[in-house]
CSV table of C-alpha atoms in Angstrom, one decimal:
chain,number,residue,atom,x,y,z
A,171,MET,CA,208.4,197.4,140.4
A,172,ALA,CA,211.9,197.9,141.6
A,173,MET,CA,212.7,198.7,145.2
A,174,ARG,CA,213.2,202.3,146.3
A,175,PHE,CA,215.4,203.2,149.3
A,176,ARG,CA,215.5,206.5,151.1
A,177,LYS,CA,218.3,208.0,149.1
A,178,SER,CA,217.5,208.1,145.4
A,179,PHE,CA,219.0,210.3,142.7
A,180,LYS,CA,220.3,210.3,139.1
A,181,LEU,CA,223.9,210.2,138.3
A,182,ALA,CA,224.1,212.0,135.0
A,183,PRO,CA,227.0,212.4,132.6
A,184,GLY,CA,228.0,216.0,131.7
A,185,ILE,CA,230.7,218.6,131.8
A,186,ARG,CA,233.1,218.8,134.7
A,187,MET,CA,233.8,222.4,135.6
A,188,ASN,CA,237.1,223.3,137.1
A,189,LEU,CA,237.8,226.3,139.3
A,190,SER,CA,241.4,227.6,139.2
A,191,GLY,CA,243.2,230.8,139.9
A,192,GLY,CA,242.8,231.8,136.3
A,193,GLY,CA,239.0,231.7,136.5
A,194,LEU,CA,236.4,229.2,135.3
A,195,SER,CA,237.3,226.7,132.7
A,196,TRP,CA,235.9,223.5,131.3
A,197,THR,CA,237.0,220.4,129.4
A,198,LEU,CA,235.0,219.9,126.2
A,199,GLY,CA,235.1,216.9,124.1
A,200,PRO,CA,235.3,217.2,120.3
A,201,ARG,CA,231.5,216.8,120.0
A,202,GLY,CA,230.1,219.7,118.0
A,203,ALA,CA,233.7,220.8,117.1
A,204,SER,CA,234.5,222.6,113.9
A,205,LEU,CA,237.6,224.2,112.3
A,206,GLY,CA,237.3,227.8,111.2
A,207,ILE,CA,239.8,229.0,108.6
A,208,GLY,CA,239.3,232.8,108.1
A,209,LYS,CA,241.1,236.0,107.5
A,210,ARG,CA,242.3,236.2,111.1
A,211,GLY,CA,243.7,232.6,111.2
A,212,THR,CA,242.7,229.1,111.9
A,213,TYR,CA,240.5,228.4,115.0
A,214,LEU,CA,239.1,225.3,116.7
A,215,ASN,CA,235.5,226.0,117.8
A,216,SER,CA,234.3,223.6,120.5
A,217,GLY,CA,230.8,223.6,122.0
A,218,ILE,CA,228.1,221.2,123.2
A,219,PRO,CA,224.7,221.9,121.7
A,220,GLY,CA,222.1,222.9,124.3
A,221,THR,CA,224.6,223.9,127.0
A,222,GLY,CA,225.6,227.4,125.9
A,223,LEU,CA,229.2,226.5,126.4
A,224,TYR,CA,231.6,227.5,123.7
A,225,MET,CA,235.4,227.7,123.3
A,226,ARG,CA,237.5,229.2,120.5
A,227,GLN,CA,241.2,228.3,120.3
A,228,ALA,CA,243.6,229.9,117.9
A,229,LEU,CA,245.7,227.3,116.0
A,230,SER,CA,247.6,229.5,113.5
A,231,ASN,CA,247.6,233.0,111.9
A,232,GLY,CA,246.6,233.8,108.4
A,233,ALA,CA,243.8,232.7,106.2
A,234,LEU,CA,243.9,230.5,103.2
A,235,SER,CA,245.4,232.2,100.2
A,236,THR,CA,244.6,231.3,96.6
A,237,GLN,CA,246.7,232.5,93.7
A,238,GLN,CA,245.5,232.3,90.1
A,239,THR,CA,247.9,232.3,87.2
A,240,SER,CA,247.1,232.8,83.5
A,241,HIS,CA,249.7,232.8,80.7
A,242,SER,CA,252.5,233.2,83.3
A,243,THR,CA,250.9,236.4,84.5
A,244,SER,CA,250.4,236.4,88.3
A,245,ARG,CA,247.1,237.8,89.6
A,246,GLU,CA,246.6,239.2,93.1
A,247,ALA,CA,246.3,236.6,95.9
A,248,THR,CA,242.8,236.4,97.5
A,249,GLN,CA,241.9,235.4,101.0
A,250,VAL,CA,238.9,233.2,101.7
A,251,SER,CA,237.2,231.8,104.8
A,252,LEU,CA,235.8,228.3,105.3
A,253,THR,CA,234.7,225.9,108.0
A,254,VAL,CA,235.6,222.2,108.3
A,255,THR,CA,233.3,219.9,110.2
A,256,VAL,CA,233.4,216.1,110.9
A,257,SER,CA,230.0,214.4,111.5
A,258,ASP,CA,229.4,211.3,113.7
A,259,ASP,CA,229.2,209.2,110.6
A,260,GLY,CA,232.7,210.2,109.6
A,261,ASN,CA,231.7,212.7,106.8
A,262,VAL,CA,234.3,215.6,106.5
A,263,ALA,CA,232.5,218.7,105.1
A,264,PHE,CA,234.1,222.0,103.8
A,265,THR,CA,231.7,224.9,103.7
A,266,ASP,CA,232.0,228.7,103.2
A,267,GLU,CA,230.7,231.5,105.4
A,268,SER,CA,227.1,231.0,104.2
A,269,GLY,CA,227.3,227.2,104.9
A,270,ALA,CA,227.4,226.2,101.2
A,271,PRO,CA,229.9,223.6,100.0
A,272,VAL,CA,233.1,224.9,98.5
A,273,SER,CA,234.9,223.9,95.3
A,274,GLU,CA,237.3,220.9,95.1
A,275,GLU,CA,240.1,223.4,94.3
A,276,LEU,CA,239.5,225.3,97.5
A,277,ILE,CA,239.3,222.0,99.5
A,278,GLU,CA,242.7,220.9,98.1
A,279,THR,CA,244.1,224.3,99.0
A,280,ALA,CA,242.8,224.0,102.6
A,281,LYS,CA,244.4,220.5,102.9
A,282,LYS,CA,247.7,221.8,101.7
A,283,GLN,CA,247.8,224.9,103.9
A,284,ARG,CA,246.0,223.7,107.0
A,285,GLY,CA,246.5,219.9,106.8
A,286,ASP,CA,247.8,219.4,110.3
A,287,ALA,CA,244.8,221.3,111.8
A,288,ILE,CA,242.3,219.4,109.7
A,289,ARG,CA,243.9,216.0,110.6
A,290,ALA,CA,243.8,217.0,114.3
A,291,LEU,CA,240.0,217.7,114.0
A,292,ILE,CA,239.4,214.3,112.4
A,293,GLN,CA,241.5,212.6,115.0
A,294,GLY,CA,239.5,214.4,117.7
A,295,LYS,CA,236.2,213.1,116.3
A,296,CYS,CA,237.7,209.6,116.1
A,297,ASP,CA,238.8,209.8,119.7
A,298,GLU,CA,235.4,211.1,120.8
A,299,ILE,CA,233.5,208.2,119.1
A,300,ASN,CA,235.9,205.6,120.5
A,301,ALA,CA,235.9,207.1,124.0
A,302,GLN,CA,232.2,206.6,124.3
A,303,VAL,CA,232.9,202.9,123.9
A,304,GLU,CA,236.0,202.6,126.0
A,305,ALA,CA,234.7,204.6,129.0
A,306,LEU,CA,231.8,202.3,129.6
A,307,GLY,CA,233.9,199.4,131.0
A,308,LEU,CA,236.5,201.5,132.9
A,309,LEU,CA,234.5,202.8,135.8
A,310,HIS,CA,236.1,200.2,138.1
A,311,LEU,CA,239.6,201.5,137.5
A,312,ASP,CA,239.1,204.4,140.0
A,313,VAL,CA,237.7,202.3,142.8
A,314,PRO,CA,239.3,203.3,146.2
A,315,SER,CA,241.2,200.7,148.1
A,316,PRO,CA,239.4,199.3,151.1
A,317,HIS,CA,242.7,198.9,152.9
A,318,GLN,CA,243.2,202.7,153.2
A,319,HIS,CA,241.3,204.6,155.8
A,320,PRO,CA,239.5,207.5,154.1
A,321,THR,CA,240.9,211.0,155.0
A,322,TYR,CA,239.2,214.3,154.8
A,323,ALA,CA,240.4,216.6,151.9
A,324,SER,CA,240.0,220.1,153.1
A,325,GLN,CA,239.2,222.8,150.6
A,326,ALA,CA,240.9,226.2,150.5
A,327,PHE,CA,239.0,229.5,150.1
A,328,ALA,CA,239.8,230.5,146.5
A,329,ILE,CA,239.0,234.2,146.6
A,330,PRO,CA,242.0,236.4,147.6
A,331,GLN,CA,241.6,239.1,150.2
A,332,PRO,CA,241.1,242.5,148.6
A,333,SER,CA,244.3,244.5,148.4
A,334,LEU,CA,244.6,247.9,150.1
A,335,PRO,CA,244.3,250.8,147.6
A,336,THR,CA,247.4,252.8,146.9
A,337,PRO,CA,246.6,256.4,147.9
A,338,LYS,CA,247.3,259.2,145.4
A,339,ARG,CA,250.0,261.5,146.7
A,340,PRO,CA,249.4,265.2,146.2
A,341,GLY,CA,252.1,267.0,144.2
A,342,PHE,CA,253.7,270.4,144.9
A,343,LEU,CA,251.0,272.3,143.0
A,344,ASP,CA,248.2,270.2,144.6
A,345,LYS,CA,249.4,271.3,148.0
A,346,LEU,CA,249.3,274.9,147.0
A,347,ILE,CA,245.8,274.8,145.4
A,348,LYS,CA,243.2,273.9,148.0
A,349,SER,CA,240.6,272.6,145.5
A,350,ARG,CA,243.0,270.2,143.9
A,351,LEU,CA,244.1,268.9,147.3
A,352,THR,CA,240.5,268.5,148.4
A,353,ARG,CA,239.7,266.5,145.2
A,354,ILE,CA,242.7,264.1,145.8
A,355,GLU,CA,241.7,263.6,149.4
A,356,ALA,CA,238.1,262.8,148.3
A,357,GLN,CA,239.4,260.3,145.8
A,358,ASN,CA,241.5,258.6,148.4
A,359,ALA,CA,238.6,258.5,150.8
A,360,ALA,CA,236.3,257.0,148.2
A,361,ALA,CA,238.9,254.4,147.3
A,362,GLN,CA,239.3,253.5,151.0
A,363,ALA,CA,235.5,253.3,151.5
A,364,HIS,CA,235.2,251.0,148.4
A,365,HIS,CA,238.0,248.8,149.8
A,366,LEU,CA,236.2,248.6,153.2
A,367,ASN,CA,233.0,247.5,151.4
A,368,GLU,CA,234.9,244.9,149.4
A,369,LEU,CA,236.7,243.7,152.5
A,370,ALA,CA,233.4,243.3,154.4
A,371,GLU,CA,231.9,241.3,151.5
A,372,TRP,CA,235.0,239.1,151.4
A,373,GLN,CA,234.9,238.5,155.1
A,374,LYS,CA,231.2,237.6,154.9
A,375,ALA,CA,232.0,235.1,152.0
A,376,ARG,CA,235.0,233.7,153.9
A,377,ALA,CA,232.8,233.2,157.1
A,378,ALA,CA,230.2,231.4,155.0
A,379,PHE,CA,232.8,229.2,153.4
A,380,ASP,CA,234.4,228.3,156.7
A,381,ALA,CA,231.0,227.4,158.1
A,382,THR,CA,230.3,225.1,155.1
A,383,GLU,CA,233.8,223.6,155.3
A,384,SER,CA,233.3,222.9,159.0
A,385,GLY,CA,230.0,221.3,158.3
A,386,ARG,CA,231.5,219.1,155.5
A,387,ARG,CA,234.3,218.0,157.9
A,388,GLU,CA,231.8,217.2,160.6
A,389,LEU,CA,229.7,215.2,158.2
A,390,PHE,CA,232.7,213.3,157.0
A,391,GLU,CA,233.8,212.4,160.6
A,392,LEU,CA,230.3,211.3,161.6
A,393,ALA,CA,230.0,209.2,158.4
A,394,VAL,CA,233.4,207.5,159.0
A,395,ALA,CA,232.4,206.9,162.6
A,396,GLY,CA,229.3,205.0,161.4
A,397,LYS,CA,226.4,207.3,162.1
A,398,PRO,CA,223.7,206.1,159.6
A,399,ALA,CA,222.1,209.5,158.7
A,400,SER,CA,225.6,211.1,158.1
A,401,MET,CA,226.7,208.1,156.2
A,402,GLU,CA,223.8,208.5,153.7
A,403,ALA,CA,224.3,212.2,153.3
A,404,PHE,CA,228.1,211.8,152.9
A,405,PHE,CA,227.8,208.9,150.5
A,406,ALA,CA,225.4,210.8,148.3
A,407,GLU,CA,228.1,213.5,147.8
A,408,VAL,CA,230.7,210.8,147.0
A,409,LEU,CA,228.5,209.4,144.2
A,410,ASN,CA,227.7,212.8,142.8
A,411,ASP,CA,231.4,213.6,142.5
A,412,ILE,CA,231.9,210.7,140.0
A,413,VAL,CA,231.6,211.4,136.3
A,414,TRP,CA,229.3,208.7,134.9
A,415,PRO,CA,229.4,207.9,131.1
A,416,ARG,CA,225.7,207.1,131.1
A,417,GLU,CA,222.8,208.3,133.2
A,418,THR,CA,222.4,205.9,136.1
A,419,GLU,CA,219.8,206.1,138.9
A,420,VAL,CA,220.9,204.8,142.3
A,421,SER,CA,218.9,204.2,145.4
A,422,PHE,CA,220.6,203.2,148.6
A,423,GLU,CA,220.0,202.8,152.3
A,424,VAL,CA,222.3,202.3,155.3
A,425,ARG,CA,221.1,199.5,157.6
A,426,ASP,CA,222.0,197.6,160.8
A,427,GLU,CA,223.5,200.7,162.6
A,428,GLY,CA,225.9,201.4,159.8
A,429,LYS,CA,227.2,197.9,159.2
A,430,GLU,CA,225.2,197.2,156.0
A,431,LEU,CA,224.6,199.2,152.8
A,432,ALA,CA,221.9,198.2,150.3
A,433,PHE,CA,221.8,199.4,146.6
A,434,ASP,CA,219.0,199.3,144.1
A,435,VAL,CA,220.4,200.5,140.7
A,436,ASP,CA,218.4,201.5,137.7
A,437,LEU,CA,221.0,200.5,135.0
A,438,PRO,CA,221.3,202.1,131.6
A,439,GLU,CA,219.4,200.4,128.8
A,440,LEU,CA,221.0,198.3,126.1
A,441,GLU,CA,219.5,200.7,123.5
A,442,ASP,CA,221.6,203.5,125.1
A,443,MET,CA,224.9,201.9,124.2
A,444,PRO,CA,227.1,203.4,121.5
A,445,ARG,CA,227.1,201.3,118.3
A,446,LYS,CA,230.0,202.7,116.3
A,447,THR,CA,233.8,202.6,116.3
A,448,ALA,CA,236.1,204.8,114.3
A,449,SER,CA,239.6,204.9,112.9
A,450,VAL,CA,241.7,207.4,110.9
A,451,PRO,CA,243.3,206.0,107.8
A,452,THR,CA,247.1,206.7,107.4
A,453,ARG,CA,246.5,208.4,104.1
A,454,GLY,CA,244.0,211.1,103.1
A,455,PHE,CA,241.7,213.3,105.2
A,456,ARG,CA,239.0,210.7,106.1
A,457,LEU,CA,237.4,209.1,109.1
A,458,SER,CA,236.3,205.5,108.9
A,459,VAL,CA,233.3,204.8,111.0
A,460,LYS,CA,232.0,201.2,111.4
A,461,ASP,CA,228.9,199.7,113.1
A,462,LEU,CA,229.6,197.4,116.0
A,463,SER,CA,228.0,194.0,115.7
A,464,PRO,CA,224.9,193.2,117.9
A,465,THR,CA,227.0,190.7,119.8
A,466,ALA,CA,229.8,193.3,120.5
A,467,VAL,CA,227.2,195.7,121.7
A,468,GLN,CA,225.7,193.1,124.0
A,469,LYS,CA,229.1,192.2,125.5
A,470,MET,CA,229.9,195.9,125.9
A,471,TYR,CA,226.6,196.4,127.8
A,472,ALA,CA,227.3,193.4,130.1
A,473,GLN,CA,230.8,194.9,130.9
A,474,HIS,CA,229.3,198.3,131.5
A,475,VAL,CA,226.6,197.3,134.0
A,476,HIS,CA,229.0,195.1,135.9
A,477,SER,CA,231.5,198.0,135.9
A,478,ILE,CA,228.8,200.2,137.5
A,479,GLY,CA,228.1,197.6,140.2
A,480,PHE,CA,231.8,197.1,140.9
A,481,ARG,CA,232.4,200.9,141.2
A,482,LEU,CA,229.5,201.2,143.7
A,483,LEU,CA,230.7,198.3,145.8
A,484,GLY,CA,234.2,199.8,145.8
A,485,GLU,CA,233.0,203.3,146.9
A,486,ALA,CA,230.9,201.7,149.7
A,487,PHE,CA,233.7,199.7,151.2
A,488,GLY,CA,236.4,202.3,150.5
A,489,MET,CA,234.6,205.4,151.8
A,490,LEU,CA,232.5,203.9,154.6
A,491,PRO,CA,234.8,201.9,156.9
A,492,THR,CA,232.1,200.7,159.2
A,493,VAL,CA,230.2,198.9,156.4
A,494,GLU,CA,230.8,195.1,156.7
A,495,ARG,CA,228.5,193.9,153.9
A,496,VAL,CA,226.9,195.4,150.8
A,497,ASN,CA,223.8,194.1,148.9
A,498,LEU,CA,223.5,195.4,145.4
A,499,SER,CA,220.8,194.7,142.8
A,500,GLY,CA,220.7,196.1,139.3
A,501,TYR,CA,217.6,196.2,137.0
A,502,SER,CA,216.7,197.5,133.6
A,503,GLN,CA,213.5,198.4,131.7
A,504,ARG,CA,212.8,195.8,129.2
A,505,LYS,CA,209.7,195.1,127.0
A,506,ASN,CA,207.6,192.2,128.0
A,507,ARG,CA,207.2,189.9,125.0
A,508,ALA,CA,203.7,188.9,126.0
A,509,THR,CA,202.3,192.4,126.6
A,510,GLY,CA,204.7,194.7,124.7
A,511,HIS,CA,204.9,197.0,127.8
A,512,ALA,CA,208.2,197.9,129.4
A,513,SER,CA,208.8,196.7,133.0
A,514,ASP,CA,211.6,196.5,135.5
A,515,GLU,CA,213.6,193.3,135.3
A,516,TYR,CA,216.6,192.5,137.5
A,517,LEU,CA,219.7,191.5,135.7
A,518,PHE,CA,221.9,190.6,138.7
A,519,SER,CA,221.8,190.7,142.5
A,520,VAL,CA,224.9,190.3,144.7
A,521,LYS,CA,225.9,190.1,148.4
A,522,VAL,CA,229.5,191.0,149.3
A,523,GLN,CA,231.2,190.7,152.6
A,524,ARG,CA,234.1,193.1,153.4
A,525,HIS,CA,236.7,190.3,153.8
A,526,GLN,CA,235.7,189.0,150.3
A,527,TRP,CA,236.1,192.5,148.8
A,528,GLU,CA,239.5,193.0,150.5
A,529,SER,CA,240.8,189.8,148.9
A,530,LEU,CA,240.9,191.5,145.5
A,531,ASN,CA,244.1,192.9,144.2
A,532,PHE,CA,243.5,196.7,144.2
A,533,GLU,CA,247.1,197.3,142.9
A,534,ALA,CA,246.1,195.7,139.6
A,535,LEU,CA,242.5,196.8,138.9
A,536,ASP,CA,243.2,196.9,135.2
A,537,SER,CA,243.7,193.1,135.2
A,538,ILE,CA,240.3,192.4,136.9
A,539,ASP,CA,237.4,191.2,134.7
A,540,VAL,CA,234.5,192.8,136.6
A,541,THR,CA,232.0,190.3,135.1
A,542,GLU,CA,234.1,187.4,136.4
A,543,ALA,CA,234.7,189.2,139.8
A,544,PHE,CA,231.0,189.1,140.6
A,545,SER,CA,231.1,185.3,140.5
A,546,ARG,CA,233.3,185.3,143.6
A,547,PHE,CA,230.5,186.5,145.7
A,548,GLU,CA,227.0,185.3,146.6
A,549,LEU,CA,225.4,186.0,143.2
A,550,ARG,CA,222.1,185.7,141.4
A,551,ARG,CA,222.6,186.1,137.7
A,552,GLN,CA,221.6,184.3,134.5
A,553,MET,CA,223.8,185.5,131.6
A,554,THR,CA,225.1,183.9,128.5
A,555,LYS,CA,228.7,184.1,127.3
A,556,THR,CA,227.7,186.8,124.9
A,557,GLY,CA,226.2,189.0,127.6
A,558,ILE,CA,222.5,188.2,127.2
A,559,PHE,CA,220.6,188.5,130.5
A,560,THR,CA,217.6,186.5,131.7
A,561,ALA,CA,215.5,188.2,134.4
A,562,ILE,CA,216.2,187.0,138.0
A,563,GLU,CA,214.6,187.5,141.4
A,564,PRO,CA,216.9,189.7,143.6
A,565,PHE,CA,218.0,189.1,147.1
């Protein structure tokens, strides 16, 4: 069984929500995307199954129009609605409002009138498939430099203070008729009372935010100063703020009065790796999807698990300045050939000193091979050139 430290939690991939002055928004990948061509125009429908999140974006106005001619006599143009979808295997489907396939004639009409939008949908699916592969080995590119002392990034209270209501001014007749004047005064009093209630709620929310912000700042300052309990709480927040391409479970513990950090990482499985790559041919409305070879998948997996380790090492040295050494071990669940049961097997275990980490060139992270970088440190790892691991005993 793998080790478990005090702090243990799952780092799961998902949707990053963004709060802005215009309200809540989110960035959705093309997964689950479709193109709707209807009477009111062309729309890109984006959503992620199971999340309830959905976005509809207008691309153009006007539906498809089909015009039939017979013996040089023009008939009335008709408008139709259809949906274009691109599956993970590259199949481009054109369906009507009931979900049934449409005729080749209508498909050709859609390509002529909405070709750019359809190509954009196909390219979006291509980018989604390839991004699943590319993102796996790029976690290390956002590693903070250990040469820069971490600074606290304060957050601003995003809710504006309620504005004072504009009182309704009585007119000449309102002043002469007492009932009308009384009604206006009551309306103004009600508006003022509503404003005072809103202001009280805003002040309550602002006080709670300020208290939370003060606590966050205090936690940061104590963590940077090397207080172990604060270091663990703060570092858990740091890791949770990272968008991880695959679910990764991390356990860690601060030791030796804040001078050492130990990681135990439950790495993704080889079976979880994407196995397809895509391209868009220059001609036609097609998506070419090909299977990656087993060797390519194995190499991608090796790159990914080392990229996870590199990122965790970088966050430890970059965000916790009192940490002088980091021990990190990564394991995976693999089937025992003798019993057929899955068990934890460590793939690598590494000890890194701060001065060793600082010797890396953090101005050129894109030129660092993370797999090779691990060999600079005290390392236990048995891995072939094609990325096949043999289980090791961790430090």
